[in-house]
C-alpha positions as MATLAB code, in Angstrom:
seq = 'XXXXXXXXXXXXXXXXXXXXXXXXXXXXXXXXXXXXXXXXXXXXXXXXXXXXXXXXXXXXXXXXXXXXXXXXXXXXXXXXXXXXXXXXXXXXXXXXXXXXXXXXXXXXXXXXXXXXXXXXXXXXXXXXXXXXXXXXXXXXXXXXXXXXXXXXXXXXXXXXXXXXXXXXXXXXXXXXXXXXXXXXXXXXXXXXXXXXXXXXXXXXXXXXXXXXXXXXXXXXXXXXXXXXXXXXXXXXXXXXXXXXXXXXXXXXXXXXXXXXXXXXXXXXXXXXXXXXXXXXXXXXXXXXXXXXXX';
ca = [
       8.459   84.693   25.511;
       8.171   81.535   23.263;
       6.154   79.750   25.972;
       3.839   82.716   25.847;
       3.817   82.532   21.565;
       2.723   79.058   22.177;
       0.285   79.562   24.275;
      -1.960   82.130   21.808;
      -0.599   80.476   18.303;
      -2.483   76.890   20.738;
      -5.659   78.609   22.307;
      -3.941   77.400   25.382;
      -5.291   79.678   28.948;
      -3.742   79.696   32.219;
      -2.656   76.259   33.703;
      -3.471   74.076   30.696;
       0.329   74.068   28.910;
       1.594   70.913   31.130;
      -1.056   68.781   30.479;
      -1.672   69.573   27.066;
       2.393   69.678   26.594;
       1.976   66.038   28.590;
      -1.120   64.378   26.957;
       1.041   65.230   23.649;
       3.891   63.445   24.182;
       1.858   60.187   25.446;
       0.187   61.098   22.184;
       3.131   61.086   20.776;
       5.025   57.920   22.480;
       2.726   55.875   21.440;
       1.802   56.643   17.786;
       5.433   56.197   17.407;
       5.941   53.139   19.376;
       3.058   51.146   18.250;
       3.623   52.448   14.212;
       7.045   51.515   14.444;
       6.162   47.727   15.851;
       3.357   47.461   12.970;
       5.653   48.354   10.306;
       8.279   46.095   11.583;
       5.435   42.823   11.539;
       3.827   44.201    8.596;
       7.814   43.934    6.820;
       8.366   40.662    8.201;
       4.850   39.490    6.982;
       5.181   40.576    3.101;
       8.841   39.484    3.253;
       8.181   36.249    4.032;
       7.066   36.051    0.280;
       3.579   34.717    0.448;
       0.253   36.828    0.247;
      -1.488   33.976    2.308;
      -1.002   35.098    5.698;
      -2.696   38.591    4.721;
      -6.250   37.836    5.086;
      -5.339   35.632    8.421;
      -3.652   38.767    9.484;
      -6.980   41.320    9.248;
      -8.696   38.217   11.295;
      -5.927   37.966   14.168;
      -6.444   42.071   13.739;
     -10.221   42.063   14.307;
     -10.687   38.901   16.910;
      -7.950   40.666   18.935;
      -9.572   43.570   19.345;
     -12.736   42.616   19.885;
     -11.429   40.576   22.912;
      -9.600   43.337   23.897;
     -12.637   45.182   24.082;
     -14.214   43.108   26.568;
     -11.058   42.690   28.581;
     -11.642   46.522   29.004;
     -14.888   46.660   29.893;
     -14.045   43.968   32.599;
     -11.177   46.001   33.850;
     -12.722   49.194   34.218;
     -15.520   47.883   36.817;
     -12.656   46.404   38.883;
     -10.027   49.199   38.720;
      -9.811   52.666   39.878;
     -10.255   55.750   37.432;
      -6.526   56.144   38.088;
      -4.690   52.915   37.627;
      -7.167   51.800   34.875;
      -5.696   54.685   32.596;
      -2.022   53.006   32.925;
      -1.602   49.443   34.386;
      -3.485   47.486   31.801;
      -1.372   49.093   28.702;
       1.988   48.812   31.012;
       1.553   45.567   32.368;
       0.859   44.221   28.863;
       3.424   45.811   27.130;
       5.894   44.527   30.263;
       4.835   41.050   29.405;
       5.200   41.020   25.825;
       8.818   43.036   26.294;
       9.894   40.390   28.451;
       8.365   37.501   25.903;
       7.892   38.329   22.525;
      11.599   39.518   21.630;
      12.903   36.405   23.054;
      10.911   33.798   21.550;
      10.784   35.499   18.203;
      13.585   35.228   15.750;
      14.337   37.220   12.713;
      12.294   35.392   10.264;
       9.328   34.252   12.342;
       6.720   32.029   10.304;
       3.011   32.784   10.005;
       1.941   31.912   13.452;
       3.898   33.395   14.704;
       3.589   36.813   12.998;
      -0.128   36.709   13.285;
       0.897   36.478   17.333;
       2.876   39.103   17.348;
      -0.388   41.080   14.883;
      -2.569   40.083   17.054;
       0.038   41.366   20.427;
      -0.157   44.372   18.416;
      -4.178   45.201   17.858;
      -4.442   44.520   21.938;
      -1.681   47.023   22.893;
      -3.393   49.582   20.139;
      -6.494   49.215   22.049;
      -5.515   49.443   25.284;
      -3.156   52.437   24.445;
      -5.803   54.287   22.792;
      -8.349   53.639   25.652;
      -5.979   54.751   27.943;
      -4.640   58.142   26.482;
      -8.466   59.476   25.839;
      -9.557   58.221   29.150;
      -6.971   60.833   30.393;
      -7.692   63.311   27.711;
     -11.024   63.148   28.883;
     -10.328   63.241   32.634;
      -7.705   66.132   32.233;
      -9.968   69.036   30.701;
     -13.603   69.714   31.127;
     -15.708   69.879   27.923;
     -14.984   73.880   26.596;
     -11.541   72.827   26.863;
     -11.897   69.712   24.780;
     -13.204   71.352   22.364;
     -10.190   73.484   22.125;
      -7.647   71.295   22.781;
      -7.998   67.432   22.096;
      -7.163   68.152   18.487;
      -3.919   69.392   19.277;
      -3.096   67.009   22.176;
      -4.112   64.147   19.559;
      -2.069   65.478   17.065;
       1.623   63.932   19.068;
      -0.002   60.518   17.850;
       0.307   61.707   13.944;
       3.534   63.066   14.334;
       4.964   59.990   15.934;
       3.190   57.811   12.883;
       4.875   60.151   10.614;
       8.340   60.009   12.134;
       8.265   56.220   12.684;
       6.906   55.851    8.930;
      10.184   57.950    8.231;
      12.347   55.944    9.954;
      11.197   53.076    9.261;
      13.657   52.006    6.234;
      16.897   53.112    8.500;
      15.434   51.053   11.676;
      15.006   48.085    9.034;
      18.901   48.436    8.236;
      20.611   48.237   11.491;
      17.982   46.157   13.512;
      16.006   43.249   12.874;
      12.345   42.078   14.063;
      13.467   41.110   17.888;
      15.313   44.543   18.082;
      12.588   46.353   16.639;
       9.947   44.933   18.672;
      12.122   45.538   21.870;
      12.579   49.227   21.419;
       8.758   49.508   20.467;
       7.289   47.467   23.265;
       9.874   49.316   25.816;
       8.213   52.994   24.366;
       4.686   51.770   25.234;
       5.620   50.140   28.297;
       6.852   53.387   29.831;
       4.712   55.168   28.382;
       2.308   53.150   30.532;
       4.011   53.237   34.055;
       4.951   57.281   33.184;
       0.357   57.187   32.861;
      -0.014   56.407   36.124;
       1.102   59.279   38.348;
      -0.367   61.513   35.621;
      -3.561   60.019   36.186;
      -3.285   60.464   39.875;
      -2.405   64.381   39.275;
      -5.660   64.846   37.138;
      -7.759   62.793   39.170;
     -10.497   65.086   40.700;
      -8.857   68.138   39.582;
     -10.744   69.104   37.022;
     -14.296   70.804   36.379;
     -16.897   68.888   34.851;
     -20.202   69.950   33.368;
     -23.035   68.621   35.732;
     -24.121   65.092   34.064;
     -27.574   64.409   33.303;
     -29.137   61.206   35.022;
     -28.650   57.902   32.866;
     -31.633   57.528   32.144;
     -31.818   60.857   30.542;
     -28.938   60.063   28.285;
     -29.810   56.607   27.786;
     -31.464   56.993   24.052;
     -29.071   59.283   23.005;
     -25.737   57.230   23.819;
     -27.235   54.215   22.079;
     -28.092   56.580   19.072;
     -24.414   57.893   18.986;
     -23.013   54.257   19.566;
     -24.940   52.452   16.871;
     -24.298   55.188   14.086;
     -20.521   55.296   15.225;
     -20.302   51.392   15.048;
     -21.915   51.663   11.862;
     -19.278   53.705   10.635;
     -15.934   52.102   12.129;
     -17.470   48.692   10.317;
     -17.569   50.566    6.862;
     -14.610   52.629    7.242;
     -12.331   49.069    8.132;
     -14.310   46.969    5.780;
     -12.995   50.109    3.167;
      -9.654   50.482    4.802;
      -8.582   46.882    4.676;
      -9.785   45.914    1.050;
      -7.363   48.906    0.263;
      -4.496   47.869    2.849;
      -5.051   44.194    1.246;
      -4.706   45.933   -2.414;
      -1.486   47.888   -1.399;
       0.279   44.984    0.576;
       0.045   42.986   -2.376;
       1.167   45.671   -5.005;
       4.206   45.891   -2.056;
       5.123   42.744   -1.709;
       5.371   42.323   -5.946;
       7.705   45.371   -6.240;
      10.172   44.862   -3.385;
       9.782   41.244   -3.117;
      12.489   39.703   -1.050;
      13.821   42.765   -0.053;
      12.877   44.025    4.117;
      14.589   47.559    3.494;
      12.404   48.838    0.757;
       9.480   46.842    1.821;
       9.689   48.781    5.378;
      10.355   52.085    3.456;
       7.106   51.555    1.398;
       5.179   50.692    4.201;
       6.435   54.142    6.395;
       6.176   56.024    3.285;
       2.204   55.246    2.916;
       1.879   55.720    6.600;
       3.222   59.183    6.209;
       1.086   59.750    3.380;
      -2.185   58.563    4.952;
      -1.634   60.943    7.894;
      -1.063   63.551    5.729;
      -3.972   62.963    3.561;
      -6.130   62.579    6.867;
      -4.708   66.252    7.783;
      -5.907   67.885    4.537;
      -9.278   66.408    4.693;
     -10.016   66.812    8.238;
     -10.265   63.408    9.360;
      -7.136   61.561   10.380;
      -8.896   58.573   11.721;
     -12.273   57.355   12.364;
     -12.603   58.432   15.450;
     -12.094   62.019   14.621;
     -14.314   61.622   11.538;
     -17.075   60.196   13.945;
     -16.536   63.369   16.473;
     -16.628   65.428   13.575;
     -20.083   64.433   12.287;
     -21.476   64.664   15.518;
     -23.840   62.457   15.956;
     -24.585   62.791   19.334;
     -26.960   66.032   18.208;
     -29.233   63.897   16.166;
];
């Protein structure tokens, strides 16, 4: 009876409910996993009591993901549709759960930090790459349109819960703990990608694609006027982040606790102002204009 509530309060039709019920928790895993590691940096960074490493900190942000950009590209020519979803985001996180808790200590200097930042923006990346790669290979495109906002939506509820919990995880564990429990989310999350990947492979109806060279223009229309708008929309985002950090750092300087609290409590608050206009992050903002019809 609930399941079948669920199902018409969702727009969800026969067979869709496990993989929409699974894409959400991935969704979900890793919004909280990965918010929970960047407020635990981002506490360490501002309580270290200088505003210097900021700046450094968008750059580590920004050459990181870049790279990881072309790491991806690289990847996806040499792996199957499969394994590509899950191995690069679980073998990564595997190496930095094995490394980065063990060579870090509690109060980790700037280099440090702007490692573990840049550890961070790569994981993001490759999570991010990974769950819509599935999202994509798991329903054809009516069912996208119905569904990816509410498979997407586990990712904003884990943000908001990590932003919650972020001033109690500050208390009882410190920056190796933190980043141990985080990493260990993703990392699962990762392997547990795999054999979904391998249960959606093939399985699913897809609209006939046009040739390339049919689609050609069009893609490079969309691309340009989406990479147009991620570069204004961080250039905005991080003058702001930059503003707040400081403002932060001023108010609870010295003290992790409150700093961490802060830092959830915005996160919260950005997700919920991102609900209530429509556009949670960029990438639903550049979907939403769609650009691919001009």
């Amino acid at each position: 009876m609930i399941a079948t509530r669920a199902d018409r309060v969702f727009d969800l039709r026969a067979g869709e409910r496990p993989r929409a019920a699974g894409l959400f928790a991935v969704s979900f895993a890793f919004g909280f996993g990965l918010s929970a590691m960047e407020i635990a940096i981002q506490t360490s960074l501002l309580a270290s009591g200088s505003p210097d490493g900021i700046p450094w900190a968008q750059v580590a942000v920004g050459v990181t993901v870049f790279s990881a950009g072309g790491l991806l590209s690289v990847l996806r020519a040499r792996l199957s549709p499969a394994v590509f979803v899950g191995a690069p985001v679980a073998l990564l996180g595997a190496v930095a759960l094995l490394v980065l808790p063990q060579i870090v200590g509690a109060a980790p200097g700037l280099p440090g930090l702007l490692g573990l930042i840049a550890s961070h923006g790569v994981l993001s990346a490759l999570a991010m790459v990974a769950f819509w790669t599935l999202a994509a290979r798991s329903f054809d495109i009516e069912q996208s349109r119905r569904l990816y906002g509410l498979v997407s939506a586990g990712e904003l509820v884990g943000i908001v819960v990590a932003g919650l919990l972020a001033a109690p995880m500050r208390h009882w564990l410190d920056l190796p703990a933190l980043l141990a429990l985080s990493l260990a989310l993703v990392t699962l999350t990762g392997v547990a990608l795999l054999p979904f990947a391998r249960s959606v492979h093939g399985s699913t109806p897809h609209e006939d694609e046009l040739p390339a060279a049919a689609t050609a223009p069009l893609e490079r229309r969309h691309v340009g006027r989406c990479i147009r708008y991620y570069s204004a929309y961080n250039l905005t985002y991080y003058l702001i982040e930059y503003t707040l950090f400081i403002a932060i750092q001023r108010a609870f300087a010295g003290e992790p606790e409150s700093i961490a609290g802060a830092l959830g409590a915005v996160s919260a608050a950005r997700v919920a102002l991102g609900v209530a206009s429509g556009c949670s992050s960029p990438g639903d903002c550049c979907r939403a204009s769609d650009l691919d019809s001009a």
